[in-house]
Amino acid sequence: MKQAHTIKSGEAFSLAGTGIPGSNGDGTKKYFQRLKKRLLVLLSIAFLVPLVILSVYFHVQFNMTLKNSSKLQLISLAESLTNTIDLFLQERVVNIFNLFHSSAFNLKPSQQQMNAFFQNLVETSSAFIDVGFLDKTGKQTGYAGPFSYLQGQDYSQELWFTALMKQAGNYYVSDIYMGFRNKPHFTIAVKQRVDNEIYVMRATVDPDKFYLFLRAIGRGRGVDAALTNEKGEYQVVDPNRGAPLEQSDCIPSALRDSGVMERQNDGNTELVACVWLREVPWVLSIRQPLNIAYADMYKARQIIIVATILVVVAIFSVILFSTNRLINRAEANEEARKELKTQLFHAAKLVSVGELAAGIAHEINNPLAIISSQCGVIRDMFDPEVGGDAHMKPETPDNIVNELDIVDEAVNRAKDITRKLLKSARKSEPRLEKCNVNQILDDVVDGLIEKEFQVANIELVKDYDSHLPKILLDPDQIYQVFQNLVNNAGDAIEGSGKVTLSTRIKDENIQVVVSDTGKGIAHEQMGKIFLPFFTTKEVGKGTGLGLGISLSIVESMGGDIDVQSMPDAGSSFIVSLPINFKEV
Ligand SMILES: Nc1ncnc2c1ncn2[C@@H]1O[C@H](COP(=O)(O)OP(=O)(O)OP(=O)(O)O)[C@@H](O)[C@H]1O
Ligand SMILES: [Mg+2]
């Protein structure tokens, strides 16, 4: 059992090959311009979009890392400052404790002894303002310092005194307050049990000196520091920022935990780090303007942006350069290919003209013989010697006109043949116009081919869809395609057979099917029939160019050719032509 084979024109060799529309030079130029634009856009998207996404990603990651590192730097600065301040306060507490343990200590210190204590304290830190000794009732029994009226002062109702007496710990550092002297200061008080009685030694510290100390230990560009109590009141602060006991601009609740935050201050954004002291419930807040804190990040950002722009410009230039080169080469190749194709068309036409001429010589001889014999008949009518012949028609005008009609008919047939010959041999540029496919098929078969088929005992069947729309085609070229298919169909039939021409609409195409009941195409030949110069016909009969040229023409009009064949049963060539083909 023989098997049917099917092949799509695209699976075999195609002269059109590249799929570039075979139209005039302007169309090709436009096509290449469009191709260039598309290539540029696609390549740019393929290369630049991932690059930009990556740059943005790294930019964001890098920014985050640098921001975090700036924040970490500020908080670690704040932590080291709080450690130093805690140490400072601890040292001051120890200084006061030492007074209890000095050899000169007694429970009723004289003024001289108090002065010596004060001297001792000032030598360890210039921040001390004065020193006082109190008994458990809160009465200051000894005092040395600038406020001598505080000698004998009762501190039993003072906050720091009650807190110290109440708590288990033996020292207390107060918040800043005005006190009896009516000047901001804070108290460091320690209690000591002597002979089962509690005594208190207290010294006051000057916040201004404390500020100088804070400023001396504070480092970092644009950094300033302040100490704030739990109520949000400044304890120690830069005079440009505020004054002691003023309400701080840091919200106390926001200061509850240690940490770093960005904050708006007078329209400027600043980075603020807060860390609580251990010795006293104060929070150290240090701040740095954002442009200084993030200076590294801004610099890195600028570098990344400039580098990304440079890389994008470089890549785009390479894409532009490569696309231009590619398109120029393709254009040059296309020119060469077109030239070759045109030459091939013409050569093939010349060959077929030769073949046609040979076949036509026979056809033209027929009308010539008829004309010659009609001339003889008319001449005989007027020849008196032949006049007696009984078979001879008399030379009446009607008889002469009848004979001349036969001559006319023969001349017309000869004219028809030469017209087709000329049409087939003319070298023409593609010329697209709205055509009726059925009409072109009729033009192909009417006359010579129909006659040849009759002689060869081949039945010609037409099965047209009469409602086909007119479509854009080059009528001469499509004529050549149909002519080749019909000739091939006829050549494939040995003895009698049938060739069917049908037309129909399928999807967005008009399909022209040329079927025959001929010998079919062997499976191994299916892939070759579109190759130029492939022929199974005897020498001088076929050139093997017909199908290659046909496919090239059909593809140039946006269509394709399918083949179905069964050996010994016949073949069908299906030409699909798009209804809405647009010239580019
Ligand atoms: N309808 C068909 N039935 C069987 N074989 C076919 C048919 N059409 C084409 N072929 C095969 O394909 C070959 C190539 O056809 P093509 O039209 O390209 O060239 P050709 O007809 O041999 O020569 P040319 O068309 O140049 O006169 C033919 O020689 C034939 O073997
Ligand atoms: Mg052929």
Coordinates of C-alpha atoms and ligand atoms in Angstrom, one line a residue:
M1 CA 0.0 0.0 0.0
K2 CA 1.5 3.3 -1.1
Q3 CA 1.5 6.1 1.4
A4 CA 0.5 9.7 0.8
H5 CA 3.1 12.4 1.6
T6 CA 2.6 16.0 2.4
I7 CA 5.2 18.7 2.3
K8 CA 5.0 22.4 3.1
S9 CA 6.9 24.6 0.8
G10 CA 8.9 26.1 3.7
E11 CA 10.3 22.6 4.5
A12 CA 12.0 22.5 1.2
F13 CA 14.5 24.8 -0.4
S14 CA 13.0 28.2 -0.9
L15 CA 14.4 30.8 -3.3
A16 CA 12.7 33.4 -1.2
G17 CA 14.7 32.0 1.8
T18 CA 14.9 35.0 4.0
G19 CA 11.2 35.7 3.9
I20 CA 12.0 39.3 2.9
P21 CA 9.0 40.7 0.9
G22 CA 9.9 40.7 -2.8
S23 CA 8.8 44.1 -3.7
N24 CA 10.4 47.2 -5.0
G25 CA 13.5 48.9 -3.6
D26 CA 11.6 51.4 -1.5
G27 CA 9.7 48.6 0.2
T28 CA 12.9 46.7 1.0
K29 CA 14.4 49.9 2.4
K30 CA 11.4 50.4 4.6
Y31 CA 11.5 46.8 5.7
F32 CA 15.2 47.0 6.7
Q33 CA 14.5 50.3 8.6
R34 CA 11.7 48.6 10.5
L35 CA 13.9 45.6 11.1
K36 CA 16.7 47.9 12.4
K37 CA 14.3 49.7 14.8
R38 CA 12.9 46.4 16.1
L39 CA 16.4 45.0 16.6
L40 CA 17.5 48.2 18.4
V41 CA 14.5 48.1 20.7
L42 CA 14.7 44.3 21.4
L43 CA 18.5 44.3 22.0
S44 CA 18.2 47.4 24.2
I45 CA 15.5 45.7 26.2
A46 CA 17.5 42.5 26.4
F47 CA 20.7 44.1 27.6
L48 CA 19.8 47.4 29.2
V49 CA 16.7 46.4 31.2
P50 CA 18.5 43.7 33.3
L51 CA 21.5 46.1 33.7
V52 CA 19.3 48.9 35.0
I53 CA 17.4 46.5 37.3
L54 CA 20.7 45.2 38.6
S55 CA 22.0 48.7 39.1
V56 CA 18.9 49.8 41.0
Y57 CA 19.0 46.6 43.1
F58 CA 22.7 47.1 44.0
H59 CA 22.1 50.8 44.5
V60 CA 19.3 50.1 47.0
Q61 CA 21.3 47.3 48.8
F62 CA 24.4 49.5 48.9
N63 CA 22.4 52.5 50.3
M64 CA 20.9 50.3 52.9
T65 CA 24.2 48.9 54.0
L66 CA 25.8 52.3 54.1
K67 CA 22.9 53.8 56.0
N68 CA 23.1 51.0 58.5
S69 CA 26.8 51.4 58.9
S70 CA 26.4 55.2 59.5
K71 CA 23.7 54.4 62.1
L72 CA 25.9 51.8 63.7
Q73 CA 28.8 54.3 63.8
L74 CA 26.7 56.9 65.5
I75 CA 25.2 54.5 68.1
S76 CA 28.6 53.0 68.9
L77 CA 29.9 56.6 69.4
A78 CA 27.0 57.2 71.7
E79 CA 27.7 54.0 73.7
S80 CA 31.3 54.9 74.1
L81 CA 30.3 58.4 75.3
T82 CA 27.9 57.0 77.9
N83 CA 30.6 54.6 79.1
T84 CA 32.9 57.6 79.6
I85 CA 30.2 59.6 81.4
D86 CA 29.3 56.7 83.6
L87 CA 32.9 56.3 84.5
F88 CA 33.2 60.0 85.2
L89 CA 30.2 59.9 87.6
Q90 CA 31.5 56.7 89.3
E91 CA 34.9 58.5 89.8
R92 CA 33.1 61.5 91.4
V93 CA 31.2 59.1 93.7
V94 CA 34.4 57.4 94.7
N95 CA 36.1 60.8 95.3
I96 CA 33.3 61.7 97.8
F97 CA 33.4 58.2 99.5
N98 CA 37.1 58.7 100.0
L99 CA 36.4 61.7 102.2
F100 CA 34.8 59.4 104.7
H101 CA 37.9 57.2 104.7
S102 CA 40.4 60.0 104.9
S103 CA 42.5 60.2 108.1
A104 CA 41.2 63.7 108.8
F105 CA 37.5 62.6 108.9
N106 CA 35.5 63.0 112.1
L107 CA 31.8 63.3 112.8
K108 CA 32.0 66.9 113.6
P109 CA 34.3 68.3 110.9
S110 CA 35.7 71.8 111.5
Q111 CA 35.6 74.4 108.7
Q112 CA 39.3 73.8 108.2
Q113 CA 38.7 70.1 107.6
M114 CA 35.8 70.9 105.3
N115 CA 38.0 73.3 103.3
A116 CA 40.6 70.5 103.1
F117 CA 37.9 68.1 101.8
F118 CA 36.8 70.6 99.2
Q119 CA 40.4 71.2 98.2
N120 CA 40.8 67.4 97.8
L121 CA 37.7 67.2 95.6
V122 CA 38.6 70.1 93.4
E123 CA 42.0 68.6 92.8
T124 CA 40.4 65.4 91.4
S125 CA 37.8 67.3 89.3
S126 CA 37.3 71.0 88.6
A127 CA 33.5 70.3 88.1
F128 CA 32.9 70.2 91.9
I129 CA 31.3 73.4 93.2
D130 CA 31.2 72.7 96.9
V131 CA 31.0 70.0 99.6
G132 CA 28.8 69.4 102.5
F133 CA 28.5 67.0 105.5
L134 CA 25.0 66.1 106.8
D135 CA 23.7 64.1 109.7
K136 CA 20.8 61.7 109.4
T137 CA 18.3 64.5 110.1
G138 CA 19.3 66.3 106.9
K139 CA 21.1 69.2 108.7
Q140 CA 24.3 70.3 106.9
T141 CA 26.7 70.4 109.8
G142 CA 29.8 71.1 107.7
Y143 CA 30.2 73.0 104.4
A144 CA 33.0 74.3 102.2
G145 CA 32.4 76.3 99.0
P146 CA 31.2 79.6 97.6
F147 CA 27.7 79.5 99.2
S148 CA 28.7 79.8 102.9
Y149 CA 25.1 80.6 103.9
L150 CA 24.3 76.9 103.2
Q151 CA 26.2 76.0 106.5
G152 CA 23.5 74.6 108.9
Q153 CA 20.9 74.4 106.0
D154 CA 18.2 71.7 106.5
Y155 CA 18.0 69.3 103.6
S156 CA 15.5 66.8 105.1
Q157 CA 12.8 67.8 102.7
E158 CA 15.0 67.9 99.6
L159 CA 14.3 65.2 97.0
W160 CA 17.9 64.0 96.7
F161 CA 18.1 63.6 100.5
T162 CA 14.9 61.6 101.0
A163 CA 15.7 59.4 98.0
L164 CA 19.1 58.6 99.3
M165 CA 17.9 57.8 102.7
K166 CA 15.1 55.6 101.4
Q167 CA 17.1 53.6 98.9
A168 CA 19.3 50.6 99.6
G169 CA 22.2 51.9 97.5
N170 CA 24.6 54.1 99.3
Y171 CA 24.9 56.9 96.7
Y172 CA 22.6 59.0 94.7
V173 CA 23.0 61.3 91.7
S174 CA 20.3 63.9 91.4
D175 CA 18.8 65.6 88.3
I176 CA 19.8 69.2 87.7
Y177 CA 17.8 71.5 90.0
M178 CA 18.0 75.1 91.3
G179 CA 18.1 74.4 95.0
F180 CA 18.7 76.9 97.8
R181 CA 21.4 78.7 95.8
N182 CA 18.9 79.2 92.9
K183 CA 21.4 78.2 90.3
P184 CA 21.4 75.0 88.1
H185 CA 23.5 72.3 89.6
F186 CA 23.3 68.6 90.5
T187 CA 24.1 66.8 93.6
I188 CA 26.1 63.6 94.2
A189 CA 25.4 62.3 97.7
V190 CA 26.8 59.3 99.5
K191 CA 25.8 57.8 102.8
Q192 CA 27.9 56.0 105.3
R193 CA 27.1 54.3 108.6
V194 CA 29.4 55.4 111.3
D195 CA 28.9 54.2 114.9
N196 CA 25.4 53.0 113.9
E197 CA 24.4 56.4 112.7
I198 CA 24.0 57.4 109.1
Y199 CA 25.9 60.4 107.8
V200 CA 25.8 61.9 104.4
M201 CA 28.6 63.6 102.4
R202 CA 27.3 65.5 99.4
A203 CA 29.0 67.5 96.7
T204 CA 27.5 69.5 93.9
V205 CA 28.7 69.5 90.3
D206 CA 28.7 72.4 87.9
P207 CA 26.7 71.5 84.7
D208 CA 28.7 74.0 82.6
K209 CA 31.9 72.2 83.5
F210 CA 30.2 68.9 82.9
Y211 CA 29.2 70.2 79.5
L212 CA 32.9 71.1 78.8
F213 CA 33.8 67.6 79.7
L214 CA 31.1 66.2 77.4
R215 CA 32.3 68.4 74.6
A216 CA 35.9 67.3 75.1
I217 CA 35.1 63.6 74.8
G218 CA 32.6 64.1 71.9
R219 CA 34.0 63.2 68.5
G220 CA 32.7 63.0 65.0
R221 CA 31.9 65.5 62.3
G222 CA 28.9 67.7 63.0
V223 CA 28.1 65.7 66.1
D224 CA 26.6 67.4 69.2
A225 CA 25.5 65.7 72.4
A226 CA 23.0 66.4 75.2
L227 CA 21.9 64.6 78.4
T228 CA 18.2 64.6 79.1
N229 CA 16.3 63.2 82.2
E230 CA 13.3 61.0 82.1
K231 CA 10.9 63.9 82.0
G232 CA 12.7 65.1 78.8
E233 CA 14.4 68.1 80.5
Y234 CA 17.9 69.0 79.4
Q235 CA 20.5 68.2 82.0
V236 CA 23.6 69.0 80.1
V237 CA 23.3 70.6 76.6
D238 CA 25.1 72.6 74.0
P239 CA 24.1 76.3 74.5
N240 CA 23.1 76.4 70.7
R241 CA 20.7 73.6 71.3
G242 CA 19.1 74.7 74.6
A243 CA 19.6 75.4 78.3
P244 CA 19.6 73.1 81.3
L245 CA 16.1 72.3 82.6
E246 CA 14.5 73.4 79.3
Q247 CA 12.2 70.9 77.7
S248 CA 14.2 68.8 75.2
D249 CA 13.0 68.6 71.6
C250 CA 13.4 64.8 71.9
I251 CA 10.1 63.3 73.0
P252 CA 10.8 61.4 76.2
S253 CA 8.7 58.4 75.1
A254 CA 10.7 58.1 71.9
L255 CA 13.8 58.0 74.1
R256 CA 12.5 55.1 76.2
D257 CA 14.8 52.7 74.3
S258 CA 18.3 53.1 73.1
G259 CA 18.6 53.3 69.3
V260 CA 19.0 55.4 66.2
M261 CA 16.4 57.3 64.3
E262 CA 16.1 59.9 61.5
R263 CA 14.3 63.0 62.6
Q264 CA 13.2 66.4 61.2
N265 CA 14.5 69.4 63.0
D266 CA 13.9 72.9 61.6
G267 CA 13.3 71.5 58.1
N268 CA 16.7 69.7 58.3
T269 CA 16.8 65.9 58.7
E270 CA 19.2 64.6 61.3
L271 CA 20.3 61.3 62.6
V272 CA 19.8 60.9 66.4
A273 CA 21.3 58.1 68.5
C274 CA 20.0 57.7 72.1
V275 CA 21.7 55.6 74.8
W276 CA 20.7 55.5 78.5
L277 CA 23.4 56.0 81.2
R278 CA 23.8 53.3 83.9
E279 CA 24.6 55.5 86.8
V280 CA 21.7 57.9 86.5
P281 CA 18.4 57.8 84.6
W282 CA 19.6 60.2 81.9
V283 CA 19.7 59.6 78.2
L284 CA 22.5 60.7 76.1
S285 CA 21.3 61.9 72.7
I286 CA 23.8 62.7 70.0
R287 CA 22.8 64.0 66.7
Q288 CA 24.4 64.5 63.3
P289 CA 23.0 66.2 60.2
L290 CA 21.9 63.6 57.7
N291 CA 24.1 65.0 54.8
I292 CA 27.2 64.5 57.0
A293 CA 26.0 61.1 58.5
Y294 CA 25.3 59.7 55.0
A295 CA 28.1 61.5 53.2
D296 CA 29.7 58.2 52.2
M297 CA 26.4 56.9 50.9
Y298 CA 25.7 60.0 48.8
K299 CA 29.2 59.7 47.3
A300 CA 28.7 56.0 46.5
R301 CA 25.3 56.8 45.0
Q302 CA 26.8 59.4 42.7
I303 CA 29.5 57.0 41.6
I304 CA 26.9 54.2 40.9
I305 CA 24.7 56.5 38.9
V306 CA 27.5 57.9 36.8
A307 CA 29.0 54.4 36.3
T308 CA 25.5 53.0 35.3
I309 CA 25.0 55.9 32.8
L310 CA 28.4 55.3 31.3
V311 CA 27.8 51.5 30.9
V312 CA 24.3 52.1 29.5
V313 CA 25.7 54.6 26.9
A314 CA 28.6 52.2 26.1
I315 CA 26.3 49.2 25.6
F316 CA 23.8 51.2 23.6
S317 CA 26.6 52.4 21.3
V318 CA 27.8 48.8 20.8
I319 CA 24.2 47.7 20.0
L320 CA 23.8 50.6 17.6
F321 CA 27.1 49.9 15.9
S322 CA 26.5 46.2 15.6
T323 CA 22.9 46.6 14.4
N324 CA 24.0 49.1 11.8
R325 CA 26.7 46.7 10.5
L326 CA 24.3 43.8 10.5
I327 CA 21.6 45.6 8.7
N328 CA 24.0 47.0 6.1
R329 CA 25.4 43.6 5.4
A330 CA 21.9 42.1 5.2
E331 CA 20.9 44.9 2.8
A332 CA 23.9 44.2 0.6
N333 CA 23.1 40.4 0.6
E334 CA 19.5 41.1 -0.2
E335 CA 20.5 43.3 -3.1
A336 CA 22.7 40.5 -4.5
R337 CA 20.0 37.9 -3.8
K338 CA 17.4 40.0 -5.7
E339 CA 19.7 40.5 -8.6
L340 CA 20.3 36.7 -8.8
K341 CA 16.6 36.0 -8.5
T342 CA 15.8 38.4 -11.3
Q343 CA 18.4 36.8 -13.5
L344 CA 17.1 33.4 -12.7
F345 CA 13.6 34.4 -13.5
H346 CA 14.7 35.8 -16.8
A347 CA 16.9 32.8 -17.7
A348 CA 14.0 30.4 -16.8
K349 CA 11.6 32.4 -18.9
L350 CA 14.0 32.4 -21.9
V351 CA 14.3 28.6 -21.6
S352 CA 10.5 28.2 -21.3
V353 CA 10.1 30.5 -24.2
G354 CA 12.4 28.3 -26.2
E355 CA 10.3 25.2 -25.3
L356 CA 7.1 27.1 -25.9
A357 CA 8.3 28.3 -29.3
A358 CA 9.1 24.7 -30.3
G359 CA 5.6 23.6 -29.2
I360 CA 4.0 26.6 -30.7
A361 CA 5.6 26.2 -34.1
H362 CA 3.4 23.2 -34.5
E363 CA 0.3 25.1 -33.3
I364 CA 1.0 28.1 -35.6
N365 CA 1.5 25.8 -38.5
N366 CA -2.2 24.7 -38.2
P367 CA -3.8 28.1 -38.7
L368 CA -1.2 28.9 -41.4
A369 CA -2.2 25.6 -43.3
I370 CA -5.8 26.6 -42.9
I371 CA -5.2 30.1 -44.2
S372 CA -3.2 28.7 -47.1
S373 CA -5.9 26.2 -48.0
Q374 CA -8.7 28.8 -47.7
C375 CA -6.7 31.0 -50.1
G376 CA -6.6 28.1 -52.5
V377 CA -10.4 27.5 -52.2
I378 CA -11.2 31.2 -52.9
R379 CA -8.7 31.3 -55.8
D380 CA -10.4 28.1 -57.2
M381 CA -13.8 29.8 -57.1
F382 CA -12.6 32.3 -59.6
D383 CA -10.7 29.8 -61.7
P384 CA -12.8 29.0 -64.8
E385 CA -10.9 25.8 -65.3
V386 CA -12.1 24.5 -61.9
G387 CA -15.5 26.2 -62.3
G388 CA -17.0 23.0 -63.8
D389 CA -16.2 20.9 -60.8
A390 CA -19.4 19.8 -59.2
H391 CA -17.9 20.0 -55.6
M392 CA -16.8 23.6 -56.1
K393 CA -19.0 26.3 -54.5
P394 CA -20.0 29.1 -56.8
E395 CA -18.1 32.5 -56.2
T396 CA -21.1 34.2 -54.7
P397 CA -20.4 36.9 -52.1
D398 CA -21.9 34.8 -49.3
N399 CA -19.6 31.9 -50.1
I400 CA -16.5 34.1 -50.2
V401 CA -17.4 35.7 -46.9
N402 CA -17.8 32.2 -45.3
E403 CA -14.4 31.2 -46.5
L404 CA -12.9 34.5 -45.3
D405 CA -14.5 33.9 -41.9
I406 CA -12.5 30.6 -41.6
V407 CA -9.4 32.6 -42.5
D408 CA -10.2 35.2 -39.8
E409 CA -10.7 32.4 -37.2
A410 CA -7.3 30.9 -38.1
V411 CA -5.6 34.3 -37.8
N412 CA -7.2 34.9 -34.4
R413 CA -5.9 31.6 -33.1
A414 CA -2.4 32.4 -34.3
K415 CA -2.7 35.9 -32.7
D416 CA -3.7 34.3 -29.4
I417 CA -0.7 32.0 -29.4
T418 CA 1.8 34.8 -30.1
R419 CA 0.2 37.0 -27.4
K420 CA 0.7 34.3 -24.8
L421 CA 4.2 33.7 -26.1
L422 CA 5.0 37.4 -25.7
K423 CA 3.4 37.5 -22.3
S424 CA 5.4 34.6 -21.0
A425 CA 8.7 35.9 -22.4
R426 CA 8.4 39.6 -21.2
K427 CA 10.8 40.4 -18.3
S428 CA 8.8 42.4 -15.8
E429 CA 9.2 43.9 -12.4
P430 CA 6.6 42.8 -9.8
R431 CA 3.5 44.9 -10.5
L432 CA 0.8 44.3 -7.9
E433 CA -2.8 44.9 -8.7
K434 CA -6.2 43.6 -7.6
C435 CA -6.8 40.4 -9.5
N436 CA -9.4 37.7 -9.9
V437 CA -7.7 34.4 -9.3
N438 CA -10.3 32.4 -11.2
Q439 CA -9.8 34.7 -14.3
I440 CA -6.0 34.1 -14.2
L441 CA -6.6 30.4 -14.0
D442 CA -8.9 30.6 -17.0
D443 CA -6.3 32.6 -18.9
V444 CA -3.7 29.9 -18.2
V445 CA -5.7 27.0 -19.4
D446 CA -7.9 28.5 -22.1
G447 CA -6.5 27.9 -25.5
L448 CA -3.3 26.0 -25.9
I449 CA -3.2 23.9 -22.7
E450 CA -6.9 23.0 -23.0
K451 CA -6.2 21.8 -26.5
E452 CA -3.1 19.9 -25.5
F453 CA -5.1 18.1 -22.8
Q454 CA -7.8 17.2 -25.2
V455 CA -5.3 15.7 -27.5
A456 CA -3.6 13.8 -24.6
N457 CA -7.0 12.6 -23.4
I458 CA -6.8 14.5 -20.1
E459 CA -10.1 15.8 -18.7
L460 CA -9.9 19.3 -17.3
V461 CA -12.3 20.0 -14.5
K462 CA -12.9 23.5 -13.0
D463 CA -14.3 23.8 -9.5
Y464 CA -14.2 27.5 -8.8
D465 CA -15.6 29.4 -5.8
S466 CA -17.4 32.2 -7.7
H467 CA -17.4 34.5 -4.7
L468 CA -13.6 35.0 -4.4
P469 CA -12.6 38.5 -3.5
K470 CA -10.1 40.2 -5.7
I471 CA -6.6 40.2 -4.1
L472 CA -3.3 42.0 -4.6
L473 CA -1.1 40.0 -6.9
D474 CA 1.3 40.4 -9.8
P475 CA -0.9 38.9 -12.6
D476 CA 2.0 38.0 -14.9
Q477 CA 3.9 36.2 -12.2
I478 CA 1.0 34.3 -10.7
Y479 CA 0.0 33.3 -14.3
Q480 CA 3.5 31.8 -14.6
V481 CA 3.0 29.9 -11.3
F482 CA -0.4 28.4 -12.3
Q483 CA 0.9 27.6 -15.8
N484 CA 3.8 25.6 -14.3
L485 CA 1.5 23.7 -11.9
V486 CA -1.0 22.9 -14.6
N487 CA 1.8 21.8 -17.0
N488 CA 3.4 19.7 -14.3
A489 CA -0.1 18.1 -13.6
G490 CA -0.5 17.3 -17.3
D491 CA 3.0 16.0 -17.6
A492 CA 2.5 13.6 -14.6
I493 CA -0.4 11.9 -16.4
E494 CA 0.6 9.0 -18.6
G495 CA -2.3 8.0 -20.8
S496 CA -5.6 9.4 -19.8
G497 CA -6.4 11.1 -16.6
K498 CA -8.0 14.1 -14.9
V499 CA -6.7 17.5 -13.9
T500 CA -8.9 19.5 -11.4
L501 CA -8.5 23.2 -10.8
S502 CA -10.3 24.3 -7.7
T503 CA -10.4 27.6 -5.8
R504 CA -11.8 28.3 -2.3
I505 CA -11.5 30.6 0.7
K506 CA -9.7 29.1 3.8
D507 CA -9.1 31.2 6.9
E508 CA -7.6 34.4 5.6
N509 CA -6.4 32.9 2.4
I510 CA -7.5 32.1 -1.1
Q511 CA -6.4 28.5 -1.9
V512 CA -5.9 27.4 -5.5
V513 CA -5.6 23.6 -5.7
V514 CA -4.2 21.9 -8.9
S515 CA -4.8 18.2 -8.6
D516 CA -4.0 15.4 -11.0
T517 CA -4.5 11.7 -11.2
G518 CA -0.9 11.2 -12.5
K519 CA 2.0 9.2 -11.3
G520 CA 2.5 11.1 -8.0
I521 CA 5.7 11.9 -6.4
A522 CA 8.0 9.3 -4.7
H523 CA 8.6 9.9 -1.0
E524 CA 12.4 10.5 -1.4
Q525 CA 11.7 13.1 -4.1
M526 CA 9.2 15.1 -2.0
G527 CA 12.0 17.2 -0.3
K528 CA 13.7 18.0 -3.6
I529 CA 11.0 19.2 -5.9
F530 CA 11.4 22.8 -4.9
L531 CA 15.1 22.7 -5.5
P532 CA 16.2 24.6 -8.6
F533 CA 17.1 22.3 -11.6
F534 CA 15.5 19.2 -10.0
T535 CA 13.5 17.5 -12.7
T536 CA 12.5 14.0 -13.6
K537 CA 11.5 15.0 -17.0
E538 CA 13.5 13.9 -20.1
V539 CA 16.2 16.2 -21.4
G540 CA 14.8 19.2 -23.3
K541 CA 11.3 18.8 -21.6
G542 CA 11.8 20.3 -18.2
T543 CA 14.4 22.6 -16.7
G544 CA 13.5 21.9 -13.0
L545 CA 13.1 25.6 -12.4
G546 CA 9.3 25.8 -12.4
L547 CA 8.5 25.0 -8.8
G548 CA 11.5 26.9 -7.3
I549 CA 10.4 30.0 -9.2
S550 CA 6.7 29.4 -8.4
L551 CA 7.5 29.2 -4.6
S552 CA 9.6 32.3 -4.7
I553 CA 6.8 34.2 -6.5
V554 CA 4.1 33.0 -4.1
E555 CA 6.2 33.8 -1.0
S556 CA 6.9 37.2 -2.3
M557 CA 3.1 37.7 -2.3
G558 CA 2.9 36.5 1.3
G559 CA 1.7 33.0 0.5
D560 CA 3.0 29.5 0.4
I561 CA 2.6 26.2 -1.5
D562 CA 1.7 22.8 0.1
V563 CA 2.0 19.5 -1.7
Q564 CA 0.1 16.3 -1.1
S565 CA 1.0 13.2 -3.2
M566 CA 0.5 9.5 -3.4
P567 CA 2.6 7.5 -5.8
D568 CA 0.6 6.1 -8.7
A569 CA -2.5 8.0 -7.5
G570 CA -1.8 11.6 -8.1
S571 CA -0.8 14.9 -6.5
S572 CA -2.3 18.1 -5.3
F573 CA -0.5 21.4 -5.2
I574 CA -2.2 23.9 -2.9
V575 CA -1.3 27.5 -3.4
S576 CA -2.4 29.7 -0.4
L577 CA -2.5 33.5 -1.1
P578 CA -3.4 35.9 1.7
I579 CA -6.5 37.9 1.0
N580 CA -5.2 40.9 2.9
F581 CA -1.6 40.9 1.6
K582 CA -0.1 44.4 2.0
E583 CA 2.9 45.5 0.0
V584 CA 5.8 46.6 2.3
Ligands
LIG1 N1 2.0 17.2 -10.4 C1 3.1 16.5 -10.3 N2 3.1 15.1 -10.3 C2 4.3 14.5 -10.2 N3 5.5 15.0 -10.1 C3 5.6 16.4 -10.1 C4 4.4 17.2 -10.2 N4 4.8 18.5 -10.2 C5 6.1 18.5 -10.1 N5 6.6 17.2 -10.1 C6 8.0 16.8 -10.0 O1 8.8 17.9 -9.6 C7 9.8 18.2 -10.5 C8 10.1 19.6 -10.6 O2 9.1 20.4 -11.1 P1 9.4 21.8 -11.7 O3 8.1 22.4 -12.2 O4 10.2 22.5 -10.8 O5 10.3 21.5 -13.0 P2 10.0 20.8 -14.3 O6 8.5 20.8 -14.5 O7 10.7 19.5 -14.3 O8 10.6 21.7 -15.3 P3 10.1 23.2 -15.7 O9 9.0 23.5 -14.8 O10 11.3 24.1 -15.5 O11 9.7 23.0 -17.1 C9 9.3 17.6 -11.8 O12 10.3 17.2 -12.7 C10 8.5 16.4 -11.3 O13 9.4 15.3 -11.1
MG2 MG 7.3 22.5 -14.3

